[in-house]
Amino acid sequence: MKHFFQPINFHEHPGAFYGHIVLGLAVMFGVLGILQAVPRQYRKWIIAVFTFLGGLFYVAEFFLPAHSGKNSLNKYDDVVANIFVVVGAYAIGLGVISLLQLHVRKVVRTAPGWGNSAALIISFLGMTVFGLLNEYAPHRLLFHGRLFSQGIRVTNSSVFDFLFTGGIANFGSAIFSMIAFFIASAAYRAFRVRSLESSLLMTAALIIMLGSVGFGTILTNWLPLGNDPKSEFWANFRIENIAQWLLLQVNTPAQRGILFGITLGELAMALRLWLSLERGSYFDKEV
Amino acid sequence: MDRTIWHKMQSIDSRYIYAALIVAILIPLFCSKLVYLNIPSKPSIDFYNTIEHIASTEPNGLVIVDGQWSSSSRGENKWQTQAIVTHLMMRHVHFATLSFDTQNHTLTNEIVTALAAKYHYVYGVDYIDWGYRPFQAFTAMLKGLDTDIPGTVVHDSSGKPISSFPIMKGVRDIKDISAIIEISPTSSIDGWLGLVQGVNNTPLLYAPTAISAPKYYTYLDSGQISGMLIGVKGAGDYESLIHQPSFGTRATGALSFVYALIILLVVIGNIGHLKLRAMARTETEK
């Protein structure tokens, strides 16, 4: 049982690999079937009980006294973590089905923006197919010939590399880097001397920016570096040292305060979820 | 009311700002002959010194390099990873890579494989790839590293038992780890801080994106994080500390130009704002 939920190497144990997939699907449909068969008023209770047991394991495992760094529940850590991975994989599956349903419907109805939906479906299927082929038949030849007087050899893995390294990786970087343009424009429009608070915020931001780069360092480079006790005092006024002081002496206490608040909020939220006390979207709906 | 120069100074068209920004970014990136003044920050120097200390005091120590970045933050995290791995290889520090992000395993491997050929690093002897784990297994994996590393990691990325590699000889638990390096744009360092670092006070080094760094000065101040490379500036700092200038150095130059441009724009906007406010006050007094 302890090893049942562990990942299986397909290349070493193909039989066990497929066996586990079939068994996993059977269990999934079995569980969904049972949940469907159970009267509605009991479904929430079943989910609440499993949520409580899942949380209880981690609470007990964390608080039980340990001897030589381990307690009696530590040995089940891997099993429970693997169960979470498996349940998480089902959640991804449900997400994929829901996403595809939405976008296929948009394409079929040629709703506004259907081209984007088509691009999503094609990209999704392309990455899925070549991702799997790259794992299980990476060297299978797809094309071998000449193109523009160059000899070309296309395999499953080269198509996957093209899609992953040449596609996803670069698209991801490009989208993220666009934030820089919006931040620059937003900084220009937001940093205005409107009140004492906004002036303080703007001054702090400008000092941190100047202190982070060579351009700022040049402005106070005439001040000593503070390598000897005589010049130590004047070195405090170098822009990078003022920026460092702001980050450590002003930013840090504020961050600590925020951190305490967040942690208390997280604790309250975790208790509400663990004990199924959470109300609001989805939690009040009939399942 | 007519739009005066003061109004225009407050509302420059975004397109002009974007165009100026592109120029400010591209000039330093492509003019390799430009020289930039870059004084490494204290957190970067602390990061460097920690690795230097390990290299001189623990020649057979093992460092964990955990990557959680993907292509979206590649502009910062890739160059940090490259500078860090270069330093580890230059000082012949053994290390194990680990990924909890689907893309990161491939991206980190590309960097490590290229540098391993340059520095004659041998797989299984000088470095090892502990592979990719889904993020759902993060907590359990970290807790397992505290007490039983071979039992928790089990296999390397190719499926071979990690205990069969010479680099893993004598590595049992967290006490046998010299340092942990976390390269991540997310708050995953919280897991290392809460579950691993305190067990044996293992030096924890962090390479976040610039935007996530301020939150972690708290842990730098408390000594729980021994050093921090902040964004691409951190990568540039590190390249200058190890005397291996690369993209990080040029990108730090670009950052310098961009910050200068933003500051200039803020100043222009504020001049317009203050002038108009003064004019409005004079009008009211009349």
XYZ file of C-alpha atoms in Angstrom:
573
model
C 0.000 0.000 0.000
C 2.860 2.375 0.894
C 4.328 2.066 -2.615
C 1.025 1.966 -4.477
C 0.763 5.730 -4.966
C 4.439 6.221 -5.889
C 5.286 7.207 -9.492
C 6.044 4.243 -11.773
C 8.793 4.334 -14.379
C 7.066 3.501 -17.663
C 10.268 2.249 -19.314
C 10.992 -0.218 -16.483
C 7.478 -1.417 -15.647
C 5.132 -0.733 -18.596
C 2.602 -3.342 -17.415
C 2.323 -1.882 -13.921
C 2.152 1.610 -15.433
C -0.883 0.827 -17.599
C -2.379 -1.327 -14.827
C -2.283 1.605 -12.412
C -3.854 3.932 -14.985
C -6.751 1.510 -15.569
C -7.153 0.931 -11.832
C -6.983 4.680 -11.149
C -9.691 5.391 -13.708
C -11.838 2.571 -12.302
C -11.468 3.985 -8.770
C -12.209 7.524 -9.974
C -15.401 6.512 -11.776
C -16.303 4.277 -8.819
C -15.970 7.167 -6.355
C -17.906 9.535 -8.628
C -20.592 6.848 -9.048
C -20.895 6.359 -5.286
C -21.128 10.137 -4.763
C -23.874 10.324 -7.389
C -25.754 7.417 -5.779
C -25.621 8.886 -2.268
C -28.608 11.103 -1.323
C -27.782 14.808 -1.803
C -28.002 15.722 1.875
C -25.126 13.321 2.700
C -22.703 14.360 -0.070
C -21.469 17.438 1.736
C -20.889 15.375 4.860
C -18.800 12.813 2.975
C -16.615 15.594 1.496
C -16.372 17.302 4.905
C -15.259 14.059 6.582
C -12.495 13.433 4.013
C -11.356 17.075 4.196
C -11.210 16.799 7.981
C -9.247 13.507 7.877
C -6.755 14.937 5.335
C -6.140 17.987 7.517
C -6.056 15.910 10.697
C -3.158 13.843 9.367
C -0.966 16.910 8.860
C -1.961 18.471 12.187
C -1.205 15.239 14.095
C 1.956 14.569 12.108
C 3.262 18.073 12.862
C 2.375 18.224 16.559
C 3.151 14.648 17.655
C 6.436 14.542 19.594
C 9.370 13.313 17.492
C 12.133 10.977 18.607
C 15.401 11.191 16.634
C 13.680 13.642 14.311
C 10.777 11.305 13.467
C 7.383 10.358 14.906
C 5.101 7.434 14.134
C 3.238 9.304 11.361
C 6.292 10.542 9.420
C 6.579 7.279 7.492
C 3.185 7.956 5.866
C 4.226 11.436 4.619
C 5.097 10.145 1.149
C 1.882 8.141 0.814
C -0.331 11.092 1.751
C 1.705 13.467 -0.467
C 1.318 11.058 -3.409
C -2.435 10.796 -2.787
C -2.570 14.607 -2.969
C -0.669 14.498 -6.276
C -3.154 11.937 -7.644
C -6.187 13.950 -6.454
C -4.543 17.100 -7.880
C -4.134 15.303 -11.230
C -7.875 14.539 -11.265
C -8.558 18.219 -10.568
C -6.355 19.142 -13.554
C -8.338 16.660 -15.662
C -11.632 18.255 -14.618
C -10.175 21.704 -15.373
C -9.081 20.604 -18.845
C -12.499 19.121 -19.650
C -14.257 22.275 -18.457
C -11.879 24.552 -20.422
C -12.227 22.537 -23.625
C -16.037 22.398 -23.306
C -16.138 26.191 -23.086
C -13.814 26.838 -26.028
C -15.147 24.096 -28.319
C -18.622 25.583 -27.838
C -17.270 29.032 -28.799
C -15.652 27.656 -31.967
C -18.766 25.688 -32.982
C -20.984 28.767 -32.538
C -18.345 31.070 -34.114
C -18.867 33.384 -31.155
C -16.806 36.620 -30.967
C -13.154 35.728 -30.366
C -13.599 32.143 -31.605
C -10.202 32.359 -33.336
C -8.500 32.680 -29.930
C -10.417 29.633 -28.721
C -9.322 27.681 -31.808
C -5.693 28.690 -31.156
C -6.039 27.467 -27.567
C -7.479 24.084 -28.633
C -4.819 23.542 -31.329
C -1.975 24.560 -28.967
C -3.369 22.379 -26.199
C -3.692 19.308 -28.417
C -0.295 19.914 -30.056
C 1.573 20.164 -26.770
C -0.288 17.176 -25.294
C 0.360 14.907 -28.281
C 4.031 15.823 -28.740
C 4.619 15.910 -24.980
C 3.461 12.300 -24.737
C 5.326 11.257 -27.902
C 8.491 12.921 -26.579
C 8.199 10.836 -23.413
C 7.362 7.459 -24.962
C 8.810 7.550 -28.518
C 11.236 10.470 -28.645
C 13.372 9.272 -31.572
C 10.611 8.184 -33.954
C 11.245 9.797 -37.335
C 8.468 12.052 -38.680
C 10.223 13.567 -41.674
C 13.539 13.032 -43.400
C 14.438 14.929 -46.518
C 15.715 18.166 -47.944
C 14.261 21.623 -47.404
C 15.888 24.777 -48.881
C 18.828 22.562 -49.920
C 19.367 21.576 -46.268
C 19.105 18.031 -44.933
C 16.356 17.913 -42.304
C 15.517 15.184 -39.808
C 12.366 15.735 -37.755
C 11.659 13.495 -34.760
C 9.016 13.621 -32.020
C 11.530 15.125 -29.607
C 12.652 17.829 -32.062
C 9.012 18.902 -32.601
C 8.490 18.973 -28.824
C 11.691 21.041 -28.364
C 10.508 23.437 -31.061
C 7.137 23.862 -29.350
C 8.518 24.036 -25.793
C 11.835 25.897 -26.063
C 10.987 27.833 -29.205
C 7.324 28.454 -28.371
C 6.099 28.332 -24.773
C 9.360 29.520 -23.205
C 9.619 32.564 -25.450
C 5.918 33.423 -25.289
C 6.089 33.265 -21.486
C 9.102 35.577 -21.357
C 7.569 38.000 -23.857
C 4.295 38.296 -21.957
C 6.035 38.769 -18.593
C 8.449 41.356 -20.005
C 5.538 43.494 -21.202
C 4.858 44.289 -17.540
C 7.974 46.510 -17.598
C 6.260 48.846 -20.081
C 3.109 49.135 -18.001
C 5.094 49.668 -14.795
C 7.100 52.506 -16.384
C 3.937 54.191 -17.650
C 2.117 53.629 -14.325
C 5.058 55.006 -12.295
C 5.070 58.160 -14.416
C 1.346 58.720 -13.840
C 1.114 57.606 -10.186
C 4.143 59.250 -8.549
C 2.847 62.777 -8.039
C 3.425 65.174 -5.134
C -0.248 65.321 -4.144
C 0.015 64.813 -0.373
C 2.608 64.156 2.314
C 2.040 60.370 2.054
C 2.363 60.269 -1.731
C 5.491 62.456 -1.545
C 7.062 60.086 0.988
C 6.181 57.082 -1.168
C 7.621 58.707 -4.261
C 10.844 59.751 -2.503
C 11.353 56.253 -1.073
C 10.699 54.655 -4.482
C 13.131 56.972 -6.245
C 15.862 56.369 -3.643
C 15.432 52.574 -3.896
C 15.563 52.797 -7.700
C 18.642 54.992 -7.652
C 20.352 52.844 -5.032
C 19.790 49.674 -7.055
C 21.657 50.656 -10.204
C 24.928 52.115 -11.387
C 23.281 55.341 -12.558
C 22.328 56.166 -8.956
C 25.667 55.054 -7.571
C 27.452 57.564 -9.823
C 25.529 60.443 -8.199
C 27.130 59.849 -4.792
C 30.298 58.132 -5.928
C 32.322 61.130 -4.718
C 31.518 60.102 -1.136
C 33.904 57.596 0.521
C 33.056 53.883 0.512
C 33.530 53.700 4.287
C 36.374 51.214 4.337
C 38.073 53.017 7.243
C 36.544 54.350 10.495
C 37.249 57.989 9.522
C 35.078 57.873 6.411
C 32.435 55.529 7.816
C 30.049 58.343 8.743
C 30.078 59.957 5.287
C 29.599 56.592 3.582
C 26.110 56.463 5.162
C 25.043 59.172 2.708
C 25.914 57.166 -0.387
C 22.670 56.520 -2.283
C 23.054 52.722 -2.201
C 23.510 52.817 1.586
C 20.444 55.025 2.070
C 18.476 52.567 -0.122
C 19.781 49.651 1.936
C 18.816 51.451 5.156
C 15.294 52.033 3.819
C 14.942 48.366 2.883
C 16.295 46.996 6.158
C 15.184 49.540 8.758
C 11.932 50.854 7.283
C 10.675 48.131 4.955
C 11.494 45.189 7.261
C 9.374 46.233 10.301
C 6.460 47.039 7.976
C 6.819 43.672 6.256
C 6.894 41.919 9.657
C 3.613 43.581 10.610
C 2.031 42.558 7.311
C 3.398 39.031 7.718
C 1.794 38.658 11.167
C -1.532 39.811 9.760
C -1.347 37.475 6.774
C -0.348 34.505 8.916
C -3.226 35.037 11.349
C -5.600 35.343 8.384
C -4.197 32.155 6.831
C -4.629 30.297 10.120
C -8.263 31.387 10.391
C -8.886 30.483 6.736
C -7.203 27.076 7.143
C -9.395 26.296 10.180
C -12.545 27.307 8.302
C -11.642 25.093 5.343
C -10.492 22.172 7.487
C -13.685 22.172 9.548
C -15.833 22.878 6.445
C -17.148 26.099 8.000
C -16.394 28.177 4.908
C -19.424 29.788 3.309
C -19.838 31.802 0.141
C -19.254 30.925 -3.533
C -19.358 27.151 -4.190
C -19.525 26.216 -0.489
C -23.243 26.905 -0.199
C -24.148 25.203 -3.468
C -25.762 21.786 -3.705
C -23.179 19.173 -4.748
C -9.147 75.660 -21.429
C -6.212 75.169 -23.805
C -3.763 72.413 -23.067
C -0.550 74.122 -22.047
C 2.942 72.645 -21.940
C 2.341 71.971 -18.212
C -0.687 69.824 -19.048
C 1.272 67.956 -21.705
C 4.086 67.290 -19.244
C 1.582 65.457 -17.063
C 0.072 63.311 -19.755
C 2.722 62.126 -22.182
C 1.303 59.574 -24.613
C 2.094 56.003 -23.497
C 3.394 55.189 -26.982
C 6.233 57.715 -26.602
C 7.065 56.259 -23.185
C 7.154 52.731 -24.613
C 9.354 53.837 -27.529
C 11.803 55.580 -25.185
C 11.819 52.487 -22.968
C 12.657 50.187 -25.894
C 15.623 52.410 -26.817
C 16.791 52.548 -23.173
C 16.673 48.743 -22.951
C 18.227 47.950 -26.314
C 21.240 50.296 -26.269
C 23.016 48.680 -23.273
C 22.039 45.154 -24.359
C 23.576 45.471 -27.796
C 26.435 47.915 -27.167
C 28.814 45.512 -25.489
C 31.546 48.171 -25.412
C 29.687 50.326 -22.883
C 31.120 50.054 -19.375
C 28.794 50.340 -16.383
C 29.572 51.230 -12.834
C 28.001 48.511 -10.688
C 28.780 48.217 -6.999
C 27.513 44.826 -5.744
C 24.932 45.146 -2.980
C 25.563 43.709 0.485
C 23.078 40.800 0.109
C 24.878 39.799 -3.123
C 28.283 39.938 -1.413
C 26.924 37.826 1.479
C 25.654 35.268 -1.064
C 29.080 35.117 -2.715
C 30.927 34.877 0.607
C 28.754 31.964 1.771
C 29.696 29.913 -1.323
C 33.351 30.917 -0.934
C 33.259 29.804 2.708
C 31.772 26.412 1.751
C 34.372 25.973 -1.010
C 37.249 26.581 1.394
C 35.942 24.761 4.474
C 33.835 21.889 3.084
C 35.476 20.662 -0.152
C 33.155 17.639 -0.358
C 30.028 19.412 0.850
C 26.808 19.147 -1.154
C 24.694 22.180 -2.029
C 21.022 21.858 -3.056
C 20.005 24.132 -5.951
C 16.208 24.295 -6.040
C 14.721 25.988 -9.107
C 11.086 27.068 -9.173
C 11.244 29.538 -12.028
C 9.813 29.172 -15.497
C 10.132 31.046 -18.764
C 8.039 33.966 -17.502
C 10.763 35.113 -15.076
C 13.641 33.823 -17.221
C 14.908 37.384 -17.772
C 15.967 37.500 -14.119
C 16.185 33.936 -12.820
C 18.062 32.409 -15.757
C 21.039 34.726 -15.334
C 21.017 34.258 -11.583
C 21.093 30.477 -12.100
C 23.897 30.753 -14.640
C 26.033 32.983 -12.390
C 25.446 30.789 -9.314
C 26.173 27.494 -11.093
C 29.267 29.046 -12.696
C 30.560 30.040 -9.252
C 29.838 26.566 -7.835
C 31.735 24.957 -10.706
C 34.628 27.447 -10.587
C 35.139 26.657 -6.887
C 34.428 22.963 -7.442
C 31.509 22.780 -5.037
C 29.313 19.693 -5.496
C 25.622 20.324 -6.003
C 22.269 18.646 -6.595
C 19.558 20.302 -8.694
C 15.883 19.952 -7.879
C 12.792 21.400 -9.593
C 9.211 21.880 -8.504
C 8.137 23.605 -11.707
C 7.269 21.782 -14.936
C 9.368 24.072 -17.124
C 12.194 24.625 -14.689
C 13.695 21.161 -14.935
C 14.366 21.621 -18.656
C 15.523 25.239 -18.338
C 17.925 24.571 -15.440
C 19.260 21.439 -17.132
C 20.142 23.430 -20.257
C 22.265 25.818 -18.170
C 23.920 23.109 -16.060
C 24.704 20.839 -19.023
C 26.341 23.675 -20.990
C 28.433 24.799 -18.006
C 29.344 21.213 -17.019
C 31.032 20.741 -20.411
C 32.969 23.993 -19.943
C 34.137 23.246 -16.383
C 34.578 19.463 -16.880
C 31.971 18.613 -14.289
C 31.129 14.912 -14.198
C 27.521 13.808 -13.663
C 27.090 11.720 -10.520
C 30.531 12.696 -9.240
C 30.448 16.523 -9.144
C 26.753 17.180 -9.614
C 23.477 15.302 -9.739
C 19.949 15.991 -10.971
C 17.346 15.026 -8.373
C 14.678 15.703 -10.991
C 11.264 17.287 -11.095
C 8.573 16.850 -8.458
C 5.004 18.179 -8.653
C 4.484 21.154 -6.356
C 1.871 19.160 -4.408
C 4.785 17.059 -3.085
C 6.790 20.135 -1.986
C 5.987 20.010 1.739
C 6.410 16.245 2.088
C 9.659 16.316 0.112
C 11.135 19.094 2.248
C 10.208 17.331 5.456
C 11.746 14.141 4.122
C 15.034 15.900 3.337
C 15.406 16.760 7.039
C 15.758 13.151 8.105
C 16.276 10.850 5.115
C 17.580 12.233 1.806
C 18.168 8.917 -0.084
C 14.762 7.631 1.104
C 12.990 10.829 0.038
C 14.639 11.580 -3.306
C 15.094 7.854 -4.169
C 15.879 8.273 -7.914
C 17.660 10.841 -10.051
C 15.925 12.283 -13.132
C 16.876 9.258 -15.250
C 15.392 6.830 -12.740
C 18.652 5.506 -11.254
C 18.870 5.160 -7.447
C 20.681 8.235 -6.122
C 22.603 6.157 -3.582
C 24.440 4.507 -6.510
C 26.217 7.789 -7.390
C 29.570 8.702 -5.733
C 28.372 12.269 -5.036
C 25.723 10.913 -2.644
C 28.192 8.947 -0.554
C 27.750 9.885 3.105
C 24.724 12.122 2.399
C 22.001 10.941 4.760
C 20.053 13.940 6.026
C 20.025 17.728 6.169
C 23.109 17.750 8.426
C 25.121 16.582 5.414
C 24.006 19.519 3.274
C 26.317 22.559 3.162
C 23.791 25.077 1.832
C 20.439 25.413 0.087
C 20.022 27.759 -2.861
C 16.474 28.677 -3.797
C 15.993 30.367 -7.190
C 12.359 31.321 -7.446
C 9.912 34.091 -8.338
C 7.329 32.645 -5.914
C 7.179 32.523 -2.119
C 8.422 28.920 -2.063
C 11.330 29.968 0.165
C 8.760 30.036 2.994
C 8.732 26.224 2.839
C 12.525 25.967 3.100
C 12.505 28.497 5.965
C 9.740 26.790 7.895
C 10.592 23.146 7.345
C 14.304 22.797 6.558
C 16.584 25.737 7.374
C 15.976 25.771 11.137
C 16.558 22.020 11.651
C 20.331 22.350 11.408
C 20.746 26.090 10.704
C 21.736 25.221 7.145
C 22.772 28.360 5.219
C 19.870 29.326 2.965
C 20.596 31.488 -0.082
C 17.820 33.082 -2.077
C 17.636 34.396 -5.635
C 14.192 35.986 -6.137
C 12.889 38.347 -8.798
C 13.304 42.012 -7.854
C 9.573 42.400 -7.220
C 9.444 39.653 -4.564
C 12.661 40.639 -2.742
C 11.422 43.329 -0.265
C 9.270 40.784 1.608
C 12.333 38.671 2.387
C 14.556 41.387 3.889
C 12.891 40.298 7.148
C 14.650 36.942 6.977
C 17.885 38.509 5.775
C 17.800 40.743 8.836
C 17.146 37.783 11.162
C 19.997 35.770 9.605
C 17.714 32.947 8.422
C 18.621 33.856 4.835
C 22.396 34.134 4.475
C 22.475 36.043 1.186
C 20.173 37.250 -1.551
C 20.617 37.923 -5.270
C 17.914 40.407 -6.168
C 16.630 40.182 -9.726
C 18.817 40.806 -12.729
C 20.838 43.344 -10.724
C 21.768 40.441 -8.419
C 22.864 38.430 -11.462
C 24.975 41.389 -12.625
C 26.456 41.746 -9.116
C 27.361 38.078 -9.074
C 28.918 38.133 -12.523
C 31.150 40.992 -11.410
C 32.027 39.199 -8.154
C 33.108 36.053 -10.013
C 34.677 38.120 -12.831
C 32.552 36.446 -15.523
C 30.599 39.281 -17.160
C 27.694 38.060 -19.235
C 24.103 39.034 -20.003
C 23.416 39.935 -16.344
C 26.022 42.715 -16.481
C 24.578 44.172 -19.691
C 21.033 43.822 -18.326
C 22.076 45.727 -15.188
C 23.243 48.484 -17.532
C 19.847 48.412 -19.263
C 18.156 48.579 -15.868
C 20.250 51.641 -15.060
C 19.097 53.394 -18.262
C 15.450 52.407 -17.663
C 15.450 53.657 -14.062
C 17.030 56.927 -15.206
C 14.271 57.274 -17.802
C 11.506 56.542 -15.270
C 12.975 59.055 -12.809
C 13.168 61.647 -15.586
C 9.521 61.014 -16.494
C 8.438 61.265 -12.839
C 10.310 64.567 -12.494
C 8.739 65.952 -15.706
C 5.264 64.888 -14.563
C 5.753 66.505 -11.162
C 7.059 69.769 -12.594
C 3.882 70.005 -14.686
C 1.726 69.065 -11.692
C 3.326 71.594 -9.313
C 3.276 74.408 -11.869
C -0.412 73.880 -12.620
C -1.207 73.713 -8.913
C 0.636 76.991 -8.342
C -1.216 78.593 -11.264
C -4.579 77.403 -9.926
C -3.737 78.864 -6.503
C -2.862 82.224 -8.052
C -6.144 82.179 -9.986
C -8.105 81.526 -6.781
C -6.350 84.345 -4.926
C -7.240 86.768 -7.761
